[in-house]
Short mmCIF file of C-alpha atoms and ligand atoms in Angstrom, two decimals:
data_model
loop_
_atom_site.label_atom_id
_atom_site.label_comp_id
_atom_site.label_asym_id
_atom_site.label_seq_id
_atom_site.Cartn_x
_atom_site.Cartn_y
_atom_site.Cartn_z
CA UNK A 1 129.10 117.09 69.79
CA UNK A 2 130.98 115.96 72.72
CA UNK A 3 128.77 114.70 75.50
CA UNK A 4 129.96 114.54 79.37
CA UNK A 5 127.92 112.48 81.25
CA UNK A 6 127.30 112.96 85.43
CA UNK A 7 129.56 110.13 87.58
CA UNK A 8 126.21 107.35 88.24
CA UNK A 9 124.07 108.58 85.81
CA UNK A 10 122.62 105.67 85.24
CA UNK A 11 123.38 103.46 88.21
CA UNK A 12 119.57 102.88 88.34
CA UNK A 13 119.06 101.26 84.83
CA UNK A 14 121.49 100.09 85.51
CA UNK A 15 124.43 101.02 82.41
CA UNK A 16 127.74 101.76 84.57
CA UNK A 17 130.48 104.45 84.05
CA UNK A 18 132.16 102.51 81.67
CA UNK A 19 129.80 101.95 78.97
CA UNK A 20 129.59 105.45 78.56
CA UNK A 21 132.93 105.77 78.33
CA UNK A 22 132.89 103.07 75.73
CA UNK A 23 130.29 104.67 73.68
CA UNK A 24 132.49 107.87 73.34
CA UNK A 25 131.58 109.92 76.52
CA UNK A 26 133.80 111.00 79.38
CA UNK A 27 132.58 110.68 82.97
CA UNK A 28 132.44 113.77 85.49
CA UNK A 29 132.08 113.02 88.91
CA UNK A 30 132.03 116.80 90.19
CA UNK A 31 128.57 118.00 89.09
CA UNK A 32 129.68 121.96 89.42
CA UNK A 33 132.40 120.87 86.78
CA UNK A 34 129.82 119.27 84.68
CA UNK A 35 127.16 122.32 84.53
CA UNK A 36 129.91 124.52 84.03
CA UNK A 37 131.66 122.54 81.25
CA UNK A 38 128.15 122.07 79.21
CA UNK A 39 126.61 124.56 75.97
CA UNK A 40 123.77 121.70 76.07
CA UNK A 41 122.18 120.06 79.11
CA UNK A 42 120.19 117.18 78.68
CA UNK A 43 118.02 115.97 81.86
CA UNK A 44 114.93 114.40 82.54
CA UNK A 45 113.53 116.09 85.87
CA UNK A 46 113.70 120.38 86.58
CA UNK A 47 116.92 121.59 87.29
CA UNK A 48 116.58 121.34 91.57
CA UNK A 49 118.75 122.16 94.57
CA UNK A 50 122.18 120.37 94.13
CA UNK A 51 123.11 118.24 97.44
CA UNK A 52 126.74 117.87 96.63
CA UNK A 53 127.41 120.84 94.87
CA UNK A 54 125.44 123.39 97.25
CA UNK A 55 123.67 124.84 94.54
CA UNK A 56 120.86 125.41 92.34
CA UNK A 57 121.65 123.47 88.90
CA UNK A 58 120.13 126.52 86.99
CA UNK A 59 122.17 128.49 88.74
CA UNK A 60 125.40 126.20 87.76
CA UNK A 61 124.48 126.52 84.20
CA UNK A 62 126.56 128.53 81.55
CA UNK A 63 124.85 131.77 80.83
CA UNK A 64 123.17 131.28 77.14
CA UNK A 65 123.61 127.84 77.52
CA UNK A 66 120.29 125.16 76.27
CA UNK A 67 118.55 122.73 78.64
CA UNK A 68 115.80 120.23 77.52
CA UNK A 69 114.21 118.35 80.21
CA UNK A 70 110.71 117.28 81.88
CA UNK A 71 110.25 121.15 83.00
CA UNK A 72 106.75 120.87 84.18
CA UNK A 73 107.09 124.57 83.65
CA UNK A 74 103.12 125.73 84.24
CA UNK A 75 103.80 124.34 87.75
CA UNK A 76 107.11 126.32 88.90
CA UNK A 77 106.97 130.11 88.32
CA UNK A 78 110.00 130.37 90.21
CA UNK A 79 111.90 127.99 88.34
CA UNK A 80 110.81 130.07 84.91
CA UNK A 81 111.99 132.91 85.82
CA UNK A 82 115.29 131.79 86.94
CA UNK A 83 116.09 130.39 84.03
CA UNK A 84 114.97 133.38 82.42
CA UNK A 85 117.63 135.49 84.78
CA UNK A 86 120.53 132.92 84.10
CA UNK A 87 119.64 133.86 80.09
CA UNK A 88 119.02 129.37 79.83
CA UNK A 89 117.32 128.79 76.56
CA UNK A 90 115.01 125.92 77.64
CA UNK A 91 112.68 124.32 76.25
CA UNK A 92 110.39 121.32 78.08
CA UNK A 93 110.16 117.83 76.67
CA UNK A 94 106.14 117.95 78.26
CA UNK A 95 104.88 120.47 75.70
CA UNK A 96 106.17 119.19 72.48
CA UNK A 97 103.12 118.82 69.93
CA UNK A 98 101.01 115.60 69.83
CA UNK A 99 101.26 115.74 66.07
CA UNK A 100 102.82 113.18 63.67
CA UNK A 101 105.78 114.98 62.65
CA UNK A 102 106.55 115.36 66.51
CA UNK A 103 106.05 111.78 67.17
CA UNK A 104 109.50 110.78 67.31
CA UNK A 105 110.06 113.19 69.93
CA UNK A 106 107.28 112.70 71.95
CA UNK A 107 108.16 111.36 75.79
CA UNK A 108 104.87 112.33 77.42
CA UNK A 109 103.70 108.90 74.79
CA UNK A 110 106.73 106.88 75.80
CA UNK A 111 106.17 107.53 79.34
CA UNK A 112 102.60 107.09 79.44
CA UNK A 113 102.91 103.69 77.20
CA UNK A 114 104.88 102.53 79.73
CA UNK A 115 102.26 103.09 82.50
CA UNK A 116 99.62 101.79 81.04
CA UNK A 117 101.63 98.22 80.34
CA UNK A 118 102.87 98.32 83.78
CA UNK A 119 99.27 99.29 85.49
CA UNK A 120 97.73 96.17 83.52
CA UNK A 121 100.83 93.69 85.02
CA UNK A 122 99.94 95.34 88.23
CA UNK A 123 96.06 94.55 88.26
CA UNK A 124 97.11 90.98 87.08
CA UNK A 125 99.05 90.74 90.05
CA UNK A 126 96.50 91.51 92.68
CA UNK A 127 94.26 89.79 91.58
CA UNK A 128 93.46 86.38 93.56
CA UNK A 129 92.92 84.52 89.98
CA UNK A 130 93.72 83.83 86.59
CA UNK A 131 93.61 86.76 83.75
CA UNK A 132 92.93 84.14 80.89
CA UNK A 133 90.19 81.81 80.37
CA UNK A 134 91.33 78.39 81.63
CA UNK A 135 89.91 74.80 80.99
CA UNK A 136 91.21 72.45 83.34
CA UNK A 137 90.49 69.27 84.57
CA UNK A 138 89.02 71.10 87.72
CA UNK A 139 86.68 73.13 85.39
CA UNK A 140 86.42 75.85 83.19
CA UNK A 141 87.65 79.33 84.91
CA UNK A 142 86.01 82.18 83.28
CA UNK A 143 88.48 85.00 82.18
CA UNK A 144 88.84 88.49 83.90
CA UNK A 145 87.17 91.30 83.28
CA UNK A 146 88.16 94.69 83.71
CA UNK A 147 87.08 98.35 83.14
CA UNK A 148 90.06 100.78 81.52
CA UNK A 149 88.95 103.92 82.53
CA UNK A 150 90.63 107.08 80.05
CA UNK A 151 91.53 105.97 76.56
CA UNK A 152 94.43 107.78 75.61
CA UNK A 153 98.26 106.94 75.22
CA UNK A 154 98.63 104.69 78.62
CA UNK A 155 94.67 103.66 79.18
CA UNK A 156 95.13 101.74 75.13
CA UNK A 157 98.20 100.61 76.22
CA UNK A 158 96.54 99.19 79.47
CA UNK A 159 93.81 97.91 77.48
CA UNK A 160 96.49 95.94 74.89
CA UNK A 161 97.84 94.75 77.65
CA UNK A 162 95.39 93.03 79.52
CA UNK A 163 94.13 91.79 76.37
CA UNK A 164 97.27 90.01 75.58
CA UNK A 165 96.78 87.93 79.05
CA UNK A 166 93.53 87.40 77.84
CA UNK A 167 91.42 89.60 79.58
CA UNK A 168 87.34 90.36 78.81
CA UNK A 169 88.19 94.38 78.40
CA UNK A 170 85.90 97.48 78.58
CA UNK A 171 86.89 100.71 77.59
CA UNK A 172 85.48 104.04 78.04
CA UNK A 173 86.60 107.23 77.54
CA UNK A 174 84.62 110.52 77.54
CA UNK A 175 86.08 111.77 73.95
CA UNK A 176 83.68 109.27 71.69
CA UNK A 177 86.19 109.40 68.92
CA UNK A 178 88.89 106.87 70.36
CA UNK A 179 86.17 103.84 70.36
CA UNK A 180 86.95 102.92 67.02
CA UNK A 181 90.49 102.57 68.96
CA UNK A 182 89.08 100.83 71.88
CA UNK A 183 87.64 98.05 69.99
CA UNK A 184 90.61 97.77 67.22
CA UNK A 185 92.04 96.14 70.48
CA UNK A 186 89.34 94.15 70.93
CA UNK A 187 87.70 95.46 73.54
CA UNK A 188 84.48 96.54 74.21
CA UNK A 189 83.70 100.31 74.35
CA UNK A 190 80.85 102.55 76.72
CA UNK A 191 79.72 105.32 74.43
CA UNK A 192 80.05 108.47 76.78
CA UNK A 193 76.60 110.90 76.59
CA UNK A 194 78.71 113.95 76.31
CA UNK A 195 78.76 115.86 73.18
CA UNK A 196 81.59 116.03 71.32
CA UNK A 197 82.25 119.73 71.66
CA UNK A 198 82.23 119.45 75.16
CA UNK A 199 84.37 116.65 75.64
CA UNK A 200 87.28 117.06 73.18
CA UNK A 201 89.39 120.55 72.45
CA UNK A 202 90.54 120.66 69.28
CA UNK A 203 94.20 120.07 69.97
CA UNK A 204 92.85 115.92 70.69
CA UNK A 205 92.97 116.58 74.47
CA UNK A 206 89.73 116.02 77.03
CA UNK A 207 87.98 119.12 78.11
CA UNK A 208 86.98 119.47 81.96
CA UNK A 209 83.36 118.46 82.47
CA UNK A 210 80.54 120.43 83.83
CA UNK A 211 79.79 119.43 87.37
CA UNK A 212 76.31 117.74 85.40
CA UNK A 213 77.78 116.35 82.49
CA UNK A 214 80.37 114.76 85.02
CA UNK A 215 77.43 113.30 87.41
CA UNK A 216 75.85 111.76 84.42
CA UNK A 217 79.51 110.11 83.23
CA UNK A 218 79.72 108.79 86.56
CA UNK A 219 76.38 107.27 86.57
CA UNK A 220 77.32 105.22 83.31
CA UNK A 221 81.02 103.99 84.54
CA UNK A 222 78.81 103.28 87.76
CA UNK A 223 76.75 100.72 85.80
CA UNK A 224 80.52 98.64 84.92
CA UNK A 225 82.27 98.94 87.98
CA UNK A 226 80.09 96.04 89.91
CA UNK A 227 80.73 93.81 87.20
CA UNK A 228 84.17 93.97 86.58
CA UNK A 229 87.76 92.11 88.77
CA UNK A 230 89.88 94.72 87.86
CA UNK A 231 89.28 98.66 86.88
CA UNK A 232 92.59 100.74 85.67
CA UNK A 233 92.07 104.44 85.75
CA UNK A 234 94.06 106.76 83.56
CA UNK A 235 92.33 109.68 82.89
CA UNK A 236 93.69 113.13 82.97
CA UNK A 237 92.69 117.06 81.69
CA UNK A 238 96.37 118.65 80.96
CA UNK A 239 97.25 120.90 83.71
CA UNK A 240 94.16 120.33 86.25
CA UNK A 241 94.17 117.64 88.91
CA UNK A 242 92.35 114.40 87.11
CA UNK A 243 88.90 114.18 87.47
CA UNK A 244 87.13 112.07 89.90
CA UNK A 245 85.27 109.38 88.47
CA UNK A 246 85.36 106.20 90.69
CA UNK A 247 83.59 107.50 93.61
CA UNK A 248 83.28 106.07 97.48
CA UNK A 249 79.46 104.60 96.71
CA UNK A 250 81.48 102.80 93.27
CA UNK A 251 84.10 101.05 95.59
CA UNK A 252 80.93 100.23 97.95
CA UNK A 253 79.31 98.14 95.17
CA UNK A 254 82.42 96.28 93.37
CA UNK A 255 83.27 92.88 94.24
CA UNK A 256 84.89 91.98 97.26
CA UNK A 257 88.56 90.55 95.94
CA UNK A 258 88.29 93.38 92.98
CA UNK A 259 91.15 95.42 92.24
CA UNK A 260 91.49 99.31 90.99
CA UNK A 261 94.82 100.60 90.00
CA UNK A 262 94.71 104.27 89.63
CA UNK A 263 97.46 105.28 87.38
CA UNK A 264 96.10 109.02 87.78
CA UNK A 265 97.18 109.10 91.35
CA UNK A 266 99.90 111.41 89.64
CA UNK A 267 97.90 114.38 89.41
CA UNK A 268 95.39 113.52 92.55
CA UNK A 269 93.92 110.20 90.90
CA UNK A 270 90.66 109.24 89.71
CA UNK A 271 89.02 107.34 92.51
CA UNK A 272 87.59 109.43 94.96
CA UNK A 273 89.43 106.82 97.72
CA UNK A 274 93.42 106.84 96.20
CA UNK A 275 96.06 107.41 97.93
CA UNK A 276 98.92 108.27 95.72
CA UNK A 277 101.37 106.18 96.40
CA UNK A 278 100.18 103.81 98.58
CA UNK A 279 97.63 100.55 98.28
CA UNK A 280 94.50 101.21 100.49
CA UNK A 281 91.82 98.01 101.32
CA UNK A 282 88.23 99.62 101.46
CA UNK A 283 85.18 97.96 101.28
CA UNK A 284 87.62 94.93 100.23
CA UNK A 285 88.71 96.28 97.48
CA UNK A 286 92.24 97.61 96.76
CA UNK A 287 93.00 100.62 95.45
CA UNK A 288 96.36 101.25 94.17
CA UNK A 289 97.60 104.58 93.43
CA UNK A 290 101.46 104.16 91.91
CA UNK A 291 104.19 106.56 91.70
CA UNK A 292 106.82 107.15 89.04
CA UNK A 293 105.71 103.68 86.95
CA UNK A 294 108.20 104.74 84.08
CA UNK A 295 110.89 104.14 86.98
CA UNK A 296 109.93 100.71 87.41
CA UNK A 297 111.14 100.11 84.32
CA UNK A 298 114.61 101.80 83.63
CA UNK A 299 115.70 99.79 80.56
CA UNK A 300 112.99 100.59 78.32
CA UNK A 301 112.12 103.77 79.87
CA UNK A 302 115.34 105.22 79.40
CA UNK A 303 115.85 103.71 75.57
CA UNK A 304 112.98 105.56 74.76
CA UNK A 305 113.70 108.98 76.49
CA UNK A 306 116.95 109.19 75.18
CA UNK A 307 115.78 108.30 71.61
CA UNK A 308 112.73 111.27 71.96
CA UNK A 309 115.62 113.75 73.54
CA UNK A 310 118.26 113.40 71.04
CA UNK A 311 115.70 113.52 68.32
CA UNK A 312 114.32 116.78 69.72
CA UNK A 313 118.21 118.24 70.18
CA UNK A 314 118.91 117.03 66.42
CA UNK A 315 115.67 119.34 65.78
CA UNK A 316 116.77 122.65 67.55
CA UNK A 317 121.03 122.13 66.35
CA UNK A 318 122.00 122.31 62.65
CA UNK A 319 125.18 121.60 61.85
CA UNK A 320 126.34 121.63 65.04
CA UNK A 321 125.10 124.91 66.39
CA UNK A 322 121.70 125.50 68.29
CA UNK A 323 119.56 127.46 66.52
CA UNK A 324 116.23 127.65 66.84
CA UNK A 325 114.05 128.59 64.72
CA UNK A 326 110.49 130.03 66.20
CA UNK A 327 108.38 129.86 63.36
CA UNK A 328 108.82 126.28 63.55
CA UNK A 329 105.94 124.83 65.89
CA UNK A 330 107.73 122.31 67.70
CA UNK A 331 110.16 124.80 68.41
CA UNK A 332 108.05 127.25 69.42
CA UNK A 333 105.55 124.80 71.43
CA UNK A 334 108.07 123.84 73.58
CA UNK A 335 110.15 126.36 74.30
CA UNK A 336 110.33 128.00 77.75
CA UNK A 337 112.66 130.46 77.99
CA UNK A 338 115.35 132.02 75.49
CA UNK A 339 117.81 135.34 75.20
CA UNK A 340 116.29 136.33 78.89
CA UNK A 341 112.67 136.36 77.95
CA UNK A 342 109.90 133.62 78.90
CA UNK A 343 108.56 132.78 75.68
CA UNK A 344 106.27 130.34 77.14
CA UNK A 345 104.55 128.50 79.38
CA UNK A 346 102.08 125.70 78.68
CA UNK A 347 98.72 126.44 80.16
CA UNK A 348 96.84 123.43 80.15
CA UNK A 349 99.25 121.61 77.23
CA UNK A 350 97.18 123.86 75.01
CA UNK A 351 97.86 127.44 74.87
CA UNK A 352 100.56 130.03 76.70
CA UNK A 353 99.79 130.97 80.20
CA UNK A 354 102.48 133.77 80.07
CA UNK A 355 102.59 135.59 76.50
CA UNK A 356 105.86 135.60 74.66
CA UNK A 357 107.96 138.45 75.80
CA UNK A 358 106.21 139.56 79.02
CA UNK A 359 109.21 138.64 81.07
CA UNK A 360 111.81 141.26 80.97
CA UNK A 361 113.61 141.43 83.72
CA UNK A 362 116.51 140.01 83.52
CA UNK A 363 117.11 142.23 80.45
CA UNK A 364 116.02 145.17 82.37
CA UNK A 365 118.47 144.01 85.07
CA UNK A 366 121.79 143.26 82.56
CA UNK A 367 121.34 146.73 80.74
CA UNK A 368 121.43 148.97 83.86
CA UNK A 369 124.28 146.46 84.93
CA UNK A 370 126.25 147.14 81.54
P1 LIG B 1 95.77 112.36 78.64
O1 LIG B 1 96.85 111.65 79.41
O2 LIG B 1 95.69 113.84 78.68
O3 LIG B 1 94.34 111.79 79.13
C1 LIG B 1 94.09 110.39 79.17
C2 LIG B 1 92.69 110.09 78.68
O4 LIG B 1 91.75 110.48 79.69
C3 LIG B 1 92.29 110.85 77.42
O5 LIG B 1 91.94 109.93 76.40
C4 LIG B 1 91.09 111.69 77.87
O6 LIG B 1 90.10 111.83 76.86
C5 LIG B 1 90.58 110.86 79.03
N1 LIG B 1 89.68 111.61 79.95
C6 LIG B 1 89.80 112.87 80.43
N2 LIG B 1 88.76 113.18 81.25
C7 LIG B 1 87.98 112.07 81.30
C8 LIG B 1 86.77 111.76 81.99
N3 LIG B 1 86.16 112.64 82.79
N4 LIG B 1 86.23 110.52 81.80
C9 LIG B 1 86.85 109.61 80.99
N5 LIG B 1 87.98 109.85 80.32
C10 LIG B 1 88.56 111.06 80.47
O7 LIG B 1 95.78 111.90 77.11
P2 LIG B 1 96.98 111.40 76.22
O8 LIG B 1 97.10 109.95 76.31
O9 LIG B 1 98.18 112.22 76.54
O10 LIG B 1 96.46 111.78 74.76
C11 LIG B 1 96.00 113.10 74.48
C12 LIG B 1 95.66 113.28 73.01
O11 LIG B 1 96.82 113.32 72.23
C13 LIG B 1 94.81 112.18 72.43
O12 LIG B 1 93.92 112.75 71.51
C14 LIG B 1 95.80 111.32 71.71
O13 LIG B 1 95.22 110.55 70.69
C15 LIG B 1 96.69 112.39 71.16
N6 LIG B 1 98.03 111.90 70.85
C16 LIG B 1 98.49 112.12 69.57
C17 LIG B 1 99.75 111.67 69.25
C18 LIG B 1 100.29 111.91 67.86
O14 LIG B 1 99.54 112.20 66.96
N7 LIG B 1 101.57 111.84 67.68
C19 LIG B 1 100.56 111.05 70.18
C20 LIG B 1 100.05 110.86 71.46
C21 LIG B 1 98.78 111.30 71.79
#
């Protein structure tokens, strides 16, 4: 393949013009040049409005050309379908499989590993103390203890973390399966109440509550919360806002100094008091609800992308020429649109909100046009 690669691409990393050009790239600085030059696009946010170029980048794209990015596609209908019009085969890096034979593909992991280290270095940070135990010759300093809320990809990776720095760590996560997990890392883990049914889908992926299974989750995380320095929230129910589990009468009775960072500010956040994107002091606590944490850290963040997108473009091309092949169920997972049609769009990471085939329009519109 020959790859072109957008003029400041990765100013932000930062890996300048040159190295690219050095690795066997050529630079573009016009972006309508670039759209229009490329079969394959490779990107890691939607296609959106194009400052310089005046245009929609979907609407810059080669006809029948492929895109793979971060499509969020169960969130932009409009976005769907014009891709589906401009006859883009794309297919969205956020609804490749969780399986194993996926794994080197998978970016929702990379990303989320990366929030989970970076919540726990956070946490550390505001904290007005040491993580670790200390003995010193003024005394022995107990070590902190905090409360990892959601036990998936980032919340284990927030638990590992803290542990490292030497952290007392409790874990709890409403699917009971992951606290073999939990304590691998050596942390402590709150058995949830729920039933497993009712907590985990088949797929691996939490299940929303009832409103009186979630009022009787609450009251148990309720129980930790005063105890703890530091509680990191992670939790999250594909393609709902995250559940609320921190709530205002939790802040009311943690200790003054304690710190929450709320990694599910993303989708709406998990304490009942976040403010996504911002640090709020209530009840002298703060509550931090960061943005974007894969940003924070470029370097790694884009090693790993790049290394889950070009395995996932080595999946759909065979010797040289993208073909895709449906009955393959990373293929078919991920895909959003191809030959005109939505094929599909994630509903809750789980299922198809739109069935294969429904949208025809654009091949409506091209045969009354030829
Ligand atoms: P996620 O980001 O969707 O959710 C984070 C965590 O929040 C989950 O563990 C979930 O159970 C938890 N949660 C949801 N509601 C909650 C509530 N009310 N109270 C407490 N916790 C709550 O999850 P994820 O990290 O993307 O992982 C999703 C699944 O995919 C997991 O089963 C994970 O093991 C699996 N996975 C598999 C692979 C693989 O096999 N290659 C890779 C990554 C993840």
């Amino acid at each position: 393949m020959e790859v072109a690669v957008e003029s400041g691409a990765g100013q932000g990393v930062p890996i300048y013009d040159p190295a690219y050009v050095d690795a066997g790239a050529t630079v573009v600085p016009d972006p309508v040049a670039l759209y229009e030059s490329a079969d394959i696009v490779l990107k890691v946010e939607p296609p959106i409005m194009n400052d310089a170029a005046g245009r929609h980048e979907a609407d810059l794209m080669r006809q029948g050309a492929l895109l793979i990015g971060f499509l969020r596609p169960s969130g932009d209908v409009d976005l769907v379908k014009k891709l589906a019009d401009n006859w883009i085969s794309s297919f969205s890096m956020d609804a490749i499989p969780r399986t194993a034979r996926a794994q080197s593909m998978d970016a929702l992991t990379s990303m989320a590993s990366i929030a989970g280290y970076k919540a726990a270095l956070i946490a550390a940070n505001a904290l007005g103390g040491f993580v670790p135990m200390m003995i010193t010759a003024a005394g022995t300093l107990a070590p902190a203890k905090g409360l990892v809320i959601g036990a998936g990809v980032a919340g284990l990776q927030a638990i590992a973390t803290a542990r490292r720095m030497g952290a007392v760590i409790y874990g709890y996560d409403v699917r009971p399966a992951v606290g073999e997990q939990v304590r691998s890392l050596g942390a402590n883990f709150i058995e949830p109440q729920v039933v497993v049914a009712e907590a985990e889908h088949a797929s691996g992926y939490a299940k929303r509550l009832s409103a009186q299974t979630q009022q009787r989750e609450r009251d148990i995380v309720h129980e930790h919360v005063a105890e703890v320095d530091f509680v990191i929230t992670t939790a999250a129910v594909p393609g709902r806002p995250a559940p609320t589990i921190v709530t205002e009468a939790m802040v009311k009775d943690m200790r003054p100094g304690a710190v929450i960072v709320d990694i599910a500010a993303e989708t709406g956040g998990n304490c009942e008091l976040t403010r996504p994107g911002e640090v709020v002091v209530a009840y002298g606590v703060a509550i931090h609800g960061p943005l974007g944490l894969p940003s924070s850290m470029p370097v790694h963040a884009s090693r790993m992308y790049s290394r889950n997108i070009s395995n996932f473009l080595l999946h759909l091309v065979s010797n040289g020429v993208f073909e895709p092949d449906f009955d393959d169920d990373i293929t078919m997972a991920s895909c959003v649109t191809h030959d005109g049609q939505v094929v599909g769009v994630p509903a809750e990471g789980l299922g198809r909100s739109i069935p294969r085939g429904s949208y025809v329009k654009a091949e409506a519109d091209r045969e009354s046009s030829s």
